[in-house]
XYZ file of C-alpha atoms in Angstrom:
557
model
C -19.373 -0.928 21.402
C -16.631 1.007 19.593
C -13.944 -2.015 20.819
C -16.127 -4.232 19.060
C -15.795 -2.175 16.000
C -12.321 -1.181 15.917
C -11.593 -5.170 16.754
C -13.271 -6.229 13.056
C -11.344 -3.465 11.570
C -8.356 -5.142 12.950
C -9.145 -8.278 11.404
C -9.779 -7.204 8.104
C -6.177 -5.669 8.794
C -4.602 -8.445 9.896
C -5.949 -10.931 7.385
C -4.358 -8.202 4.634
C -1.386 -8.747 6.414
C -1.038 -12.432 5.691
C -1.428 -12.287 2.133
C 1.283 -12.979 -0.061
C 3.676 -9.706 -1.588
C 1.800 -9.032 -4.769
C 3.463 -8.617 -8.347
C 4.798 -5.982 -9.029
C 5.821 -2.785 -6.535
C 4.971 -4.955 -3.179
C 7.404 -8.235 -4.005
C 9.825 -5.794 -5.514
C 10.425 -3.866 -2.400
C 10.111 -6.971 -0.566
C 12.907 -8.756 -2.367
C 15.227 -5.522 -2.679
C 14.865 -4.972 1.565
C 15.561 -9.230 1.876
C 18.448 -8.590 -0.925
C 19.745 -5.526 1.271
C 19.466 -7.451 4.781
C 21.829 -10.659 2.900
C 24.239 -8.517 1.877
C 24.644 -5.954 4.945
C 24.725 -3.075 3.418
C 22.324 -1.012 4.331
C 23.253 2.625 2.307
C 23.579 0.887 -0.948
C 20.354 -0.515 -2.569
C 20.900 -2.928 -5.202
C 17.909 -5.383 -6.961
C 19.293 -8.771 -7.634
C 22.797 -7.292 -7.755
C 22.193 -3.956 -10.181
C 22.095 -0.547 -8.337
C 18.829 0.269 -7.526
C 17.835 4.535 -8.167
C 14.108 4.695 -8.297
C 12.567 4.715 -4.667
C 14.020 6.228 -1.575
C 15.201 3.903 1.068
C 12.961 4.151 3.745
C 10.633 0.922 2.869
C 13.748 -0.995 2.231
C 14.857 -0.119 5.719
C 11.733 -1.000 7.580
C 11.436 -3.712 6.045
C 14.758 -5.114 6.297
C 14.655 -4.566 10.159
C 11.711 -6.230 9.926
C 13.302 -9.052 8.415
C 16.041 -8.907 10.913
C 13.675 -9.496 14.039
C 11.074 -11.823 12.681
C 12.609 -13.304 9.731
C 11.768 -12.999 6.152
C 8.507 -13.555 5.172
C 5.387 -11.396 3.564
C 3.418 -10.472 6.866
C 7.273 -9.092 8.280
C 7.368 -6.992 5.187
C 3.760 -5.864 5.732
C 4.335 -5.234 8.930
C 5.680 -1.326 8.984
C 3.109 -0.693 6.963
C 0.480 -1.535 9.471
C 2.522 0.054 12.066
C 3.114 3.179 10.031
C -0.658 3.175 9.118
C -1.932 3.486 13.127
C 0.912 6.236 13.329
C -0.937 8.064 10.544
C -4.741 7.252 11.970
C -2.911 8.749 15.518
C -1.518 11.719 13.863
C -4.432 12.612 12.107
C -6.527 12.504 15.069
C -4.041 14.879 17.104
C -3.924 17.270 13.861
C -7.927 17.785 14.175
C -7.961 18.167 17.414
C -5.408 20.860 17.656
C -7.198 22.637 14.827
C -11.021 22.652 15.923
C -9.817 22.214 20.250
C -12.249 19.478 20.258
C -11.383 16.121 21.431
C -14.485 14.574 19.484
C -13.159 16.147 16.559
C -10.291 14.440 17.060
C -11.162 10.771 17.614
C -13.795 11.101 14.633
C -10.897 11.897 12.337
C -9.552 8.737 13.477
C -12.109 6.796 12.566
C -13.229 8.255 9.291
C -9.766 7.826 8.079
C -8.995 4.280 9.504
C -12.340 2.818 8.355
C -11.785 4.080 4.287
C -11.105 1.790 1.588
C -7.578 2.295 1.368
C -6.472 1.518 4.905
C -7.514 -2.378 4.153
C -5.444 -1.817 1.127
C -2.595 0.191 2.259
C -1.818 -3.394 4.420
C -2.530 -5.588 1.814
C -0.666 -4.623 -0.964
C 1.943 -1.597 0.994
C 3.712 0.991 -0.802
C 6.042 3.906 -0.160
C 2.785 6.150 0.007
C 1.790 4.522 3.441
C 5.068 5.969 5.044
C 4.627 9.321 3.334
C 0.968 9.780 4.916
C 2.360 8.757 8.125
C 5.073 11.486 7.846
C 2.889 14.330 6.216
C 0.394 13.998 9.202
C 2.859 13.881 12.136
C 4.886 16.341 10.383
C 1.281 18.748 10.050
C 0.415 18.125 13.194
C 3.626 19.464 14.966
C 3.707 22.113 13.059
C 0.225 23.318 13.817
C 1.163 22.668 17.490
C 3.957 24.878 17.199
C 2.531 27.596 15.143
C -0.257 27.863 17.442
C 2.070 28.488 20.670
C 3.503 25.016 20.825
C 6.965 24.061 22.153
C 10.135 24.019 20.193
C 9.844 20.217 20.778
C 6.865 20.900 18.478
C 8.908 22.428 15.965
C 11.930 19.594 15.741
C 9.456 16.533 15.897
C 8.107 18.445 12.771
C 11.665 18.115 11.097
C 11.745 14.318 12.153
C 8.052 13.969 9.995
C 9.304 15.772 7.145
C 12.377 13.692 7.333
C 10.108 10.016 7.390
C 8.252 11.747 4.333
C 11.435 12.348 2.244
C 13.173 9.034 3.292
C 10.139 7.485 2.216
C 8.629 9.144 -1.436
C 11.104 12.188 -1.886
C 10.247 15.319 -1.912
C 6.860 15.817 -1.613
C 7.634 14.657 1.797
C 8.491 18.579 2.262
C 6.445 19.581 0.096
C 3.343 18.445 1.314
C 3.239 19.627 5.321
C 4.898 22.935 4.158
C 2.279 24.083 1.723
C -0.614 22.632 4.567
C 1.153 24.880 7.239
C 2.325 27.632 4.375
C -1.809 28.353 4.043
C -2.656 28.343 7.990
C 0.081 30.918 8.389
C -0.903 32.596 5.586
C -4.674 32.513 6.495
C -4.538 33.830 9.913
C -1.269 35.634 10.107
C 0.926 33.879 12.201
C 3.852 35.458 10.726
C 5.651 36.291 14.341
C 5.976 32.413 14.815
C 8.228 32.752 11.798
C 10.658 35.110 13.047
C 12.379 33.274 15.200
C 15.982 31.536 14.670
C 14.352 28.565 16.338
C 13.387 27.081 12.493
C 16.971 26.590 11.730
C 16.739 23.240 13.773
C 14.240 21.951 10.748
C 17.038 21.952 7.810
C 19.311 20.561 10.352
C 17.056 17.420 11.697
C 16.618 16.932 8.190
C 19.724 17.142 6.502
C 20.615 14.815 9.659
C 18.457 12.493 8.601
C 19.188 12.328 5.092
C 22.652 12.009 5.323
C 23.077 8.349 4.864
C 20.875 7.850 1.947
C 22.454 10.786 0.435
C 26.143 9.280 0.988
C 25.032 6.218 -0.511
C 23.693 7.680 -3.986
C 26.528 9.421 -4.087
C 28.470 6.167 -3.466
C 26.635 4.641 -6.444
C 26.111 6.830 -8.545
C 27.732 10.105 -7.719
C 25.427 13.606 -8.420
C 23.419 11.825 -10.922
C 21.693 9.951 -7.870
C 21.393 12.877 -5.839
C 19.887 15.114 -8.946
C 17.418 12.335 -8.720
C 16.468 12.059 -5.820
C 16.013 15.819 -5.501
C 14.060 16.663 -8.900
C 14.090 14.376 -11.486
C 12.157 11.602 -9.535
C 9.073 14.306 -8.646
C 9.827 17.670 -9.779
C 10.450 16.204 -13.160
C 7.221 14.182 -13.476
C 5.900 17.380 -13.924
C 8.578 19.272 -16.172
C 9.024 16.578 -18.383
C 12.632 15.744 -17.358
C 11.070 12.323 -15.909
C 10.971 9.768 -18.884
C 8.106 7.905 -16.964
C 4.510 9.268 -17.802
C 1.089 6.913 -18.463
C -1.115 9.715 -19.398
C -3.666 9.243 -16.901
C -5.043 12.574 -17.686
C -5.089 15.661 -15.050
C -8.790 14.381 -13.676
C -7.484 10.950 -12.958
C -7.219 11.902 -9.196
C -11.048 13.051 -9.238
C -12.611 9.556 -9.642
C -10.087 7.885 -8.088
C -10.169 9.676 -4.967
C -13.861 9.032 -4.636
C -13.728 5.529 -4.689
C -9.920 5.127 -2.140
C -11.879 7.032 0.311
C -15.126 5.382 0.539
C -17.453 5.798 2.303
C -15.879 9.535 3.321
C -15.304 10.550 0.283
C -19.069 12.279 -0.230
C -18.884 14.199 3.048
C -15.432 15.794 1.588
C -16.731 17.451 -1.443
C -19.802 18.529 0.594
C -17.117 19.879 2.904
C -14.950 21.675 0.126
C -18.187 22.832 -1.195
C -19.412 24.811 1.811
C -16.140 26.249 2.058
C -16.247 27.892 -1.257
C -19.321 29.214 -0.663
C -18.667 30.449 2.618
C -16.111 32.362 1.156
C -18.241 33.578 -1.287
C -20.318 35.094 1.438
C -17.489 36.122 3.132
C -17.753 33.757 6.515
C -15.038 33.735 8.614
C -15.676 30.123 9.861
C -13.633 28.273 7.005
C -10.624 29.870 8.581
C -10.433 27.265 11.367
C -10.191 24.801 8.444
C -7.686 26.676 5.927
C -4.858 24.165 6.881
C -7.308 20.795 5.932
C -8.870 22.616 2.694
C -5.300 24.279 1.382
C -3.139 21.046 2.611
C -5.856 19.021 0.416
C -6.211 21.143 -2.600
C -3.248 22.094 -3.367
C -1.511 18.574 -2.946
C -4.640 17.576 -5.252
C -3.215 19.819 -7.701
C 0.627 19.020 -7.562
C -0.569 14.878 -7.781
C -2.866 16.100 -11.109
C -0.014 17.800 -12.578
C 2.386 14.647 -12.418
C 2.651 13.029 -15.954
C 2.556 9.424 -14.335
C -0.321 8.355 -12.160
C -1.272 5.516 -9.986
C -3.864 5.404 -7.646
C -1.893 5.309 -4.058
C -0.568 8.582 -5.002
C -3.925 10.159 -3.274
C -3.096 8.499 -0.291
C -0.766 11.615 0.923
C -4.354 13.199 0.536
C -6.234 11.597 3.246
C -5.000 13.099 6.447
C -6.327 16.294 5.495
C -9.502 14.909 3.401
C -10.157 12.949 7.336
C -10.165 15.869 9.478
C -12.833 17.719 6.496
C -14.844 14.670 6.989
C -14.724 14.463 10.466
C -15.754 17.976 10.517
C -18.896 17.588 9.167
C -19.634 14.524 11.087
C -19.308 16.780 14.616
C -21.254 19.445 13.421
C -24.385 18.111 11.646
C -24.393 14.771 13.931
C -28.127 13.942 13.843
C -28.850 16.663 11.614
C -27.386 15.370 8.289
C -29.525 14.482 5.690
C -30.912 11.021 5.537
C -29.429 11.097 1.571
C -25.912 11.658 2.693
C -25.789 9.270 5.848
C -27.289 6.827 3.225
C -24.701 7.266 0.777
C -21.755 6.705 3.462
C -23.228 3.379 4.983
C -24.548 2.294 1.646
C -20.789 2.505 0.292
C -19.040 0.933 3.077
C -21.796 -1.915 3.225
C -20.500 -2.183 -0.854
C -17.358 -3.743 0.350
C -18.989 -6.813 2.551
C -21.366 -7.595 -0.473
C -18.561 -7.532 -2.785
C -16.360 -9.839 -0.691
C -19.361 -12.358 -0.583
C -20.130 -12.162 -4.236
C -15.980 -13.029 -4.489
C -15.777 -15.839 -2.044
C -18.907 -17.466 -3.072
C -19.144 -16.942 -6.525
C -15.793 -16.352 -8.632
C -13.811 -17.975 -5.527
C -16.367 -19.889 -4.267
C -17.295 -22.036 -2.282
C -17.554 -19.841 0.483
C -16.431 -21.425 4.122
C -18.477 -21.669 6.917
C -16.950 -19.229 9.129
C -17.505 -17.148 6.158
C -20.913 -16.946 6.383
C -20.119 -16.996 10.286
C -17.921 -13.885 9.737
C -20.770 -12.436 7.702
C -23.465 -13.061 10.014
C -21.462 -11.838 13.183
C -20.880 -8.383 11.340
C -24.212 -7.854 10.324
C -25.005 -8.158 13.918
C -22.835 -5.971 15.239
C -23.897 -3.321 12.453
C -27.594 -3.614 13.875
C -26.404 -3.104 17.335
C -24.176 -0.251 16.374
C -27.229 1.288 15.531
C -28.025 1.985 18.790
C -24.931 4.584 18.887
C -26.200 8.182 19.599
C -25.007 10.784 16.443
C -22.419 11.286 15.312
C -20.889 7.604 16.324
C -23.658 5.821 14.720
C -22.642 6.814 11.346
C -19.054 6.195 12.184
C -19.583 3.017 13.930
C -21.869 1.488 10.757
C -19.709 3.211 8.174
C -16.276 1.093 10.074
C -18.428 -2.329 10.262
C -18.815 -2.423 7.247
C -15.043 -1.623 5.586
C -14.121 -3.901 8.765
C -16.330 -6.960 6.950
C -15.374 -6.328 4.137
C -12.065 -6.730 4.184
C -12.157 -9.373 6.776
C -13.641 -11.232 3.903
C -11.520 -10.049 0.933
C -8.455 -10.340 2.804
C -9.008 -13.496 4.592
C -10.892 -15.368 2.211
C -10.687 -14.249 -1.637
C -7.166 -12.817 -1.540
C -5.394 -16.503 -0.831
C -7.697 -17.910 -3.651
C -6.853 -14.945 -5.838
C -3.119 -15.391 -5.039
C -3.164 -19.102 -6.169
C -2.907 -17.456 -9.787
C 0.593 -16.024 -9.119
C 1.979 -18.503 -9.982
C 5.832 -17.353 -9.146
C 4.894 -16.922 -5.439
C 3.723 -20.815 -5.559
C 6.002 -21.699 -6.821
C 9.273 -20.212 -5.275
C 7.352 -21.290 -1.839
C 8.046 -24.668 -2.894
C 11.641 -24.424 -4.158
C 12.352 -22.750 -0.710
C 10.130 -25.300 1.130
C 12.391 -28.325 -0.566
C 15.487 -27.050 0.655
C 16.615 -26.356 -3.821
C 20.526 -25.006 -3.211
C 20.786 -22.007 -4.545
C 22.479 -22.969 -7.990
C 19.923 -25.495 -8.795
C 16.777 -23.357 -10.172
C 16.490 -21.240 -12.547
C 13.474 -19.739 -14.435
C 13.352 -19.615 -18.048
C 12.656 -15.734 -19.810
C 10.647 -14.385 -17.061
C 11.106 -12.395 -13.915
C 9.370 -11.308 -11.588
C 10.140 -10.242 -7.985
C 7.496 -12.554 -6.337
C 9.744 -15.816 -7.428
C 12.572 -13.931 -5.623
C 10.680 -13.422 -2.542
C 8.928 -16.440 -2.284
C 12.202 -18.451 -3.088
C 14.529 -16.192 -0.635
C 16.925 -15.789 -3.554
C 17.841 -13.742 -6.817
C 16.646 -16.473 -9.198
C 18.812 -16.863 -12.227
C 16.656 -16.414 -15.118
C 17.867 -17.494 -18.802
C 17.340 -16.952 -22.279
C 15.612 -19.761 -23.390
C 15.150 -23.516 -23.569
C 18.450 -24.527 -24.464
C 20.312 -22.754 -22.122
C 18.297 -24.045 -19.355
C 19.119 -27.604 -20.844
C 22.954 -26.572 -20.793
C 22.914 -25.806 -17.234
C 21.624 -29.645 -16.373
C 25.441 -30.565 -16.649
C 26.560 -28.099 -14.366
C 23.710 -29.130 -11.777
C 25.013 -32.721 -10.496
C 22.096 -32.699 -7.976
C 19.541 -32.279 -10.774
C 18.278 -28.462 -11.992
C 14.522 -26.970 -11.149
C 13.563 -25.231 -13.857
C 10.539 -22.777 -13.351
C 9.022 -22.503 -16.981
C 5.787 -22.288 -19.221
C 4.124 -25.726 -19.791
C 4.754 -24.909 -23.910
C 8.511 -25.014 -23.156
C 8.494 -27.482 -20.362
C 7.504 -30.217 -22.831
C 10.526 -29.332 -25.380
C 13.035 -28.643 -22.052
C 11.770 -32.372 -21.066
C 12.736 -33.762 -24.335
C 16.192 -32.759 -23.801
C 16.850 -32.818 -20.474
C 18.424 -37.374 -19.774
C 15.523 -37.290 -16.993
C 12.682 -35.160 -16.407
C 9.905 -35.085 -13.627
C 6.991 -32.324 -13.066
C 6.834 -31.588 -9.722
C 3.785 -29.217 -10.128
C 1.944 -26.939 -12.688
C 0.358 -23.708 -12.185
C -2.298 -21.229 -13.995
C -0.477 -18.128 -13.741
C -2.760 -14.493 -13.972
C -1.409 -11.770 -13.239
C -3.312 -10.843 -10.490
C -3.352 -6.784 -9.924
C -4.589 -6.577 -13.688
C -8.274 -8.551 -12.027
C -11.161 -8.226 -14.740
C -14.361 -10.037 -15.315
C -13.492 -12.752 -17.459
C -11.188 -13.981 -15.326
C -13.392 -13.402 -12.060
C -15.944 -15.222 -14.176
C -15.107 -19.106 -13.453
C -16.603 -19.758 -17.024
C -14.405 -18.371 -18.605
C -11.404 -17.730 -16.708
C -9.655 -20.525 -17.840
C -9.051 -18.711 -21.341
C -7.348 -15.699 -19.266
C -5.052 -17.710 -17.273
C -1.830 -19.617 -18.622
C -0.355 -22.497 -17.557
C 3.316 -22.877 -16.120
C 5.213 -25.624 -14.666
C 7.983 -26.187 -12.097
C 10.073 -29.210 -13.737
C 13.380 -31.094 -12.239
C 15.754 -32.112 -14.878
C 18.490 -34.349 -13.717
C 19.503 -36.325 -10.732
C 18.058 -39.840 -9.579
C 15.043 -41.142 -12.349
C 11.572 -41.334 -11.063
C 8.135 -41.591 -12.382
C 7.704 -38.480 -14.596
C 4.040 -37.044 -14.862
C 2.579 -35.465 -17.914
C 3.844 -32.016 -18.865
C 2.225 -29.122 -19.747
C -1.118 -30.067 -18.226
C -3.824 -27.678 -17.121
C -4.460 -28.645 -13.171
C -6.006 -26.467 -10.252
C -4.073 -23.846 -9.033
C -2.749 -25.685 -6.368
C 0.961 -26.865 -6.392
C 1.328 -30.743 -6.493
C 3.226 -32.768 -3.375
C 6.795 -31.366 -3.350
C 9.394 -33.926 -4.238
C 12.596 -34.596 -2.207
C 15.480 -32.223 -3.504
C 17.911 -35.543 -2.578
């Protein structure tokens, strides 16, 4: 039964992973790692030829040796993501098993944190957060290993979590396991494990391991990038000495941590609940989980403080929120309230219901193995059923999320993604064999046209300088443009020819007018991919409003 399961959750997975690199963080990264693998140098992060000082360089790494093995392309960018997402799911597991001794504990945790919402879109669309959670829980769980009586193996696999952390968000990389394992030593004394020369090895694995990235900021930009990388890029999102800040207000992470972990979310604040009241009574049980309650509440508090907020910044949150969850799951079992195991399956079942609603109404129609897919997971949530407590609510609970994004992922998301228009259309420069030189995109950038086109795409001021560049093109110019411009670039361009148009939305920014088919049309804009130049052919309209769908790709010759 639970193979069954964890094989839909893999699908919804998977189909995340074939989605295109979405506008704007994903196909960013995904064009600076393919910009860093073409040029070979691997300490020095430029995007499309400017230094790069904003992210450290961990995801441009792993995705760059991704590159290198399986090529370039969006599910070998995705791919450490996934990979660094089962390391998390793993980790957690281990670090609630060493703190409760219970291996049910333990594989619970695993479940309640690989079946929430933001697994399905921690693959989908990956950031540096994905990397950091994977670091912050192997880090925590070595270093409740060790402080319990664990080897000093223990201790310097902590250092090498602590170092993936840093390499991959900065440092709250440290910060995060220290002030988890800070409170458990704090909590039940473990102060000998501290006196010990042994720690010494954890500054040294770590400075190890930053070396290179630190020799290459200072490379590019001397202290500046190391002052950086070291405060101004986190500590100063809180002082003020970071100019980026959106205001999100300091209970932005309250709603928005109920809704990236559904359906586990409810059974956390129950959990932090009864811990504040058992401390009220003075119960000593909460003890056993002072690492998961002060490793959650106090990196809840350093995420409120920051002036700029987005919502994968909870995501270094969920280790510890999964093993509070998990918790509660092993205790009550059969005994939780019918309300509460209502409101977990009744929120994972939400995701399912929306994918349907997606596929079959703003994307629709909906494909046969769609309702296939649909039918086969309501099947297997019936027989799940049949689970004895606590697995039943897990098993249900995972079905669920696992549907769900099996059908947001697999179906929706490729229909959604017909609306980036930059993706489309560098896929089709890149499929035509364009050289290099010959396209060019006309005031607008984004990195998706890099990506999809496997180059830095010039991009120029308007239409006359794309009409100047015709006579330095021999083989004819592409010119990606808006339909608007397209028509005055046609008129005076010797030859023109569309070889497809697009309706470009910018697709992270979804709302319901554009969901709406009626009237999406007024949301979207259309674009067009033109070639100017070269042999005369048959020229279609300009400027024209068509499906989403690119047109049949003209020889580049």
């Amino acid at each position: 039964m639970p193979y069954f399961v964890a094989a839909l959750l893999a699908l919804g997975l998977v189909a995340g992973l074939l989605t295109p690199a979405m506008d704007i963080d994903a196909a960013q990264y995904a064009a600076i790692a393919m910009e860093m693998l073409d040029r070979g140098s691997w300490l020095q992060v430029t995007e499309r030829g400017v230094p790069y000082l904003d992210k450290p360089p961990l995801v441009f790494w792993t995705a760059a040796a991704s590159y290198a093995v399986f090529g370039v392309s969006d599910w070998a960018y995705k791919l450490p993501s996934l990979l660094a997402l089962a390391g998390a799911v793993w980790s957690t597991g281990r670090l609630a098993g060493t703190l409760s001794g219970d291996d049910d504990t333990a594989r619970l945790a695993r479940w309640v944190l690989g079946s929430s919402v933001a697994t399905m879109l921690m693959v989908a669309d990956p950031r540096t957060d994905t990397l950091l959670m994977a670091g912050v829980a192997f880090a925590t769980w070595q270093g409740a290993a060790w402080l319990r009586g664990g080897q000093p193996s223990h201790l310097a696999w902590c250092a090498v979590g602590i170092a993936v952390g840093l390499l991959a968000k900065g440092p709250i990389g440290l910060v995060a396991p220290v002030a988890a394992l800070g409170v458990d030593v704090l909590v039940h004394a473990r102060w000998r494990r501290l006196a010990t020369a042994r720690l010494l090895v954890v500054p040294a694995i770590v400075a190890l391991a930053l070396a290179p990235m630190c020799w290459g900021l200072w490379q590019q930009f001397g202290g500046r990038g190391l002052t950086f990388y070291f405060w101004t890029q986190s500590f100063g999102r809180v002082t003020g000495s970071n100019a980026w800040r959106n205001d999100a207000g300091p209970l932005f992470f309250t709603h928005t941590f109920l809704w990236v972990f559904l359906p586990w979310a409810p059974l956390v604040v129950w959990r932090l609940a009864q811990v504040a009241g058992a401390m009220r009574r003075g119960a000593g049980w909460w003890r056993d989980e002072a690492l998961a309650v002060g490793g959650f509440l106090l990196l809840f508090a350093a995420i409120s403080a920051s002036r700029y907020k987005l919502p994968h910044y909870a995501y270094v949150l969920l280790p510890f929120a999964a093993v509070l969850a998990a918790r509660v799951l092993r205790e009550r079992g059969a005994s939780l309230a019918r309300g509460w195991r209502v409101a977990v399956v009744g929120q994972a079942w939400l995701l399912p219901a929306a994918g349907l609603a997606l596929a079959a109404w703003a994307f629709a129609p909906l494909p046969w193995w769609g309702w296939a897919a649909a039918s086969v997971g309501v099947g297997l949530g019936w027989w799940v059923r049949r689970a004895e407590s606590p697995w039943r609510l897990a098993y249900l609970a995972a079905t669920g999320v696992g549907l769900g994004g099996l059908l947001l992922n697999g179906i929706s998301a490729p229909r959604l993604f017909a609306y980036q228009a930059e993706t489309r259309a560098g896929a089709l420069v890149r499929e035509a064999g364009v050289p290099s030189g010959a396209f060019v995109a006309v005031a607008h950038h984004r990195p998706s046209l890099d990506f999809a086109a496997r180059r830095v795409v010039p991009d120029v001021a308007d239409v006359a300088a794309a009409a100047a560049l015709v006579q330095q093109a021999p083989g004819g110019l592409w010119v990606y443009v808006r339909a608007a411009q397209g028509d005055s670039l046609a008129r005076l361009a010797a030859r023109a020819e569309t070889v497809a148009t697009f309706e470009k939305f910018g697709v992270s920014r979804m709302n319901g007018r554009f969901l709406n088919p009626a009237s999406r049309g007024a949301t979207v804009e259309p674009w067009v991919l033109l070639r100017l130049g070269g042999p005369a052919r048959e020229a279609r309209p300009l400027g024209g409003r068509n499906e989403p769908a690119a047109a049949a790709i003209p020889s580049p010759r």
